[in-house]
Short mmCIF file of C-alpha atoms and ligand atoms in Angstrom, two decimals:
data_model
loop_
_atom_site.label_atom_id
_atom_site.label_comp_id
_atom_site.label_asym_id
_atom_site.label_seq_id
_atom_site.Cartn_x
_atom_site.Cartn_y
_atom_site.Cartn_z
CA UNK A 910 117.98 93.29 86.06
CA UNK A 911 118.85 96.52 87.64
CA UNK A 912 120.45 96.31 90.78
CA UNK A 913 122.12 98.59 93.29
CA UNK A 914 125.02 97.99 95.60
CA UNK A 915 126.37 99.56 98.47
CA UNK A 916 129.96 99.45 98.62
CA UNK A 917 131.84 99.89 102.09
CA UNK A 918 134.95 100.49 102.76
CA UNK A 919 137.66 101.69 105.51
CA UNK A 920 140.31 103.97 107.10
CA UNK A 921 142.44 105.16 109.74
CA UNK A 922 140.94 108.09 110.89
CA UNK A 923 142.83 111.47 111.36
CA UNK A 924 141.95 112.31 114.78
CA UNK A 925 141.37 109.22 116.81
CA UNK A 926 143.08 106.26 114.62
CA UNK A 927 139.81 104.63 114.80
CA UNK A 928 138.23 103.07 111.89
CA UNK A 929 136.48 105.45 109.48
CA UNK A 930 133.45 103.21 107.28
CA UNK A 931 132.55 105.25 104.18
CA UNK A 932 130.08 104.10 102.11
CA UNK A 933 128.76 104.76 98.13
CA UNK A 934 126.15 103.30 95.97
CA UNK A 935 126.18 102.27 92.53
CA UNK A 936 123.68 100.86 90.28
CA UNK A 937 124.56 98.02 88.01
CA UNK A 938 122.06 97.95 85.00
CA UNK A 939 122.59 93.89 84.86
CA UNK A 940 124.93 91.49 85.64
CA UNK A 941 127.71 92.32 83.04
CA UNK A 942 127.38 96.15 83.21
CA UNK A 943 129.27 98.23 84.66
CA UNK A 944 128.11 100.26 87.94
CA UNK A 945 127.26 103.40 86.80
CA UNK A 946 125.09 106.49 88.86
CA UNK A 947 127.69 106.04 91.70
CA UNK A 948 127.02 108.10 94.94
CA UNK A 949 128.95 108.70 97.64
CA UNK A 950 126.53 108.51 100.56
CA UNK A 951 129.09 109.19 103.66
CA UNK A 952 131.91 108.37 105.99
CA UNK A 953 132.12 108.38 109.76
CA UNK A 954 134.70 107.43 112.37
CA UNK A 955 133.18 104.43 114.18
CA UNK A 956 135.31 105.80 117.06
CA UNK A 957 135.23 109.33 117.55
CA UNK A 958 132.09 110.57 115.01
CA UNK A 959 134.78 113.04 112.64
CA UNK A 960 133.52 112.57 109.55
CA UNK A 961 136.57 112.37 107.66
CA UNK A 962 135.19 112.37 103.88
CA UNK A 963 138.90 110.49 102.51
CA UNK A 964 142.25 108.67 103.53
CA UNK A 965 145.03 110.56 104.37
CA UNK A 966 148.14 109.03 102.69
CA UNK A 967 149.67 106.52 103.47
CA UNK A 968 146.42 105.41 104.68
CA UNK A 969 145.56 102.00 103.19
CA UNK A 970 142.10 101.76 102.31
CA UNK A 971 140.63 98.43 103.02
CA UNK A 972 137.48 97.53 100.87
CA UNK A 973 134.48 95.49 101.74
CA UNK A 974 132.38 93.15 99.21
CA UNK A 975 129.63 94.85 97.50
CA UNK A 976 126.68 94.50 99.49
CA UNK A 977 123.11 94.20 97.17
CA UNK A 978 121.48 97.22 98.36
CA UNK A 979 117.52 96.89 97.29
CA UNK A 980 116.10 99.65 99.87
CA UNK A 981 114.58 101.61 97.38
CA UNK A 982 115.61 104.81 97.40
CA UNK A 983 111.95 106.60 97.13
CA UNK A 984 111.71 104.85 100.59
CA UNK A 985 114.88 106.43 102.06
CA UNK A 986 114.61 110.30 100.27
CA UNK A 987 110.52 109.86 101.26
CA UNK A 988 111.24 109.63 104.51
CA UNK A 989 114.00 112.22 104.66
CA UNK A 990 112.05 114.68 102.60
CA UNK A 991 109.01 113.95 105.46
CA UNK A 992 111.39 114.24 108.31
CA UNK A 993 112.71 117.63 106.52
CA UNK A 994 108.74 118.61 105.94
CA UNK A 995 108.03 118.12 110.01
CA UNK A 996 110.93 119.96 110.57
CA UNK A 997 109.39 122.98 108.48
CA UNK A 998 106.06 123.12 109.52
CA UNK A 999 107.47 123.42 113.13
CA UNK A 1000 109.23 126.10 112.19
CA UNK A 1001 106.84 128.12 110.97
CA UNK A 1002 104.53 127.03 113.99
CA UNK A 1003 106.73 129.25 116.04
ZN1 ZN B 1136 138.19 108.95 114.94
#
């Protein structure tokens, strides 16, 4: 059964030392496939906002479990694409 996963994981951030979470997807096809279709899908600093997109060495990188990740993702791009849409037609409004 096709699944996908959201794998977190976390930094020292550059500018703040605060923790950076960055987070990618990956769809496993069934339970003894490997993940394939991975996407990175952002990274923040839970302190400070930089969006700091990778360690910078010697940073260890600390990984969290895989977390099942169901949202499907014709929920999450609908809803963006809408948002974007809005955005457009106000726009053009004025
Ligand atoms: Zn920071």
């Amino acid at each position: 059964m096709r699944k996908q996963y959201l794998h977190l994981s976390a930094y020292a951030c550059d500018v703040c030392a605060g923790p950076v979470i960055t987070g990618a997807v990956a769809v496993r096809e069934n339970e003894i496939s490997k993940e394939t279709d991975i996407r990175q899908v952002g990274a923040i600093c839970l302190s400070c906002g930089h969006r700091q997109s990778g360690p910078t060495e010697p940073a260890r990188v600390r990984h969290l479990l895989p977390i099942e990740w169901d949202a499907p993702s014709a929920n999450g791009t609908g809803h963006l694409t809408t948002a974007h849409q809005q955005a457009l037609n106000r726009a053009e409004l004025h």
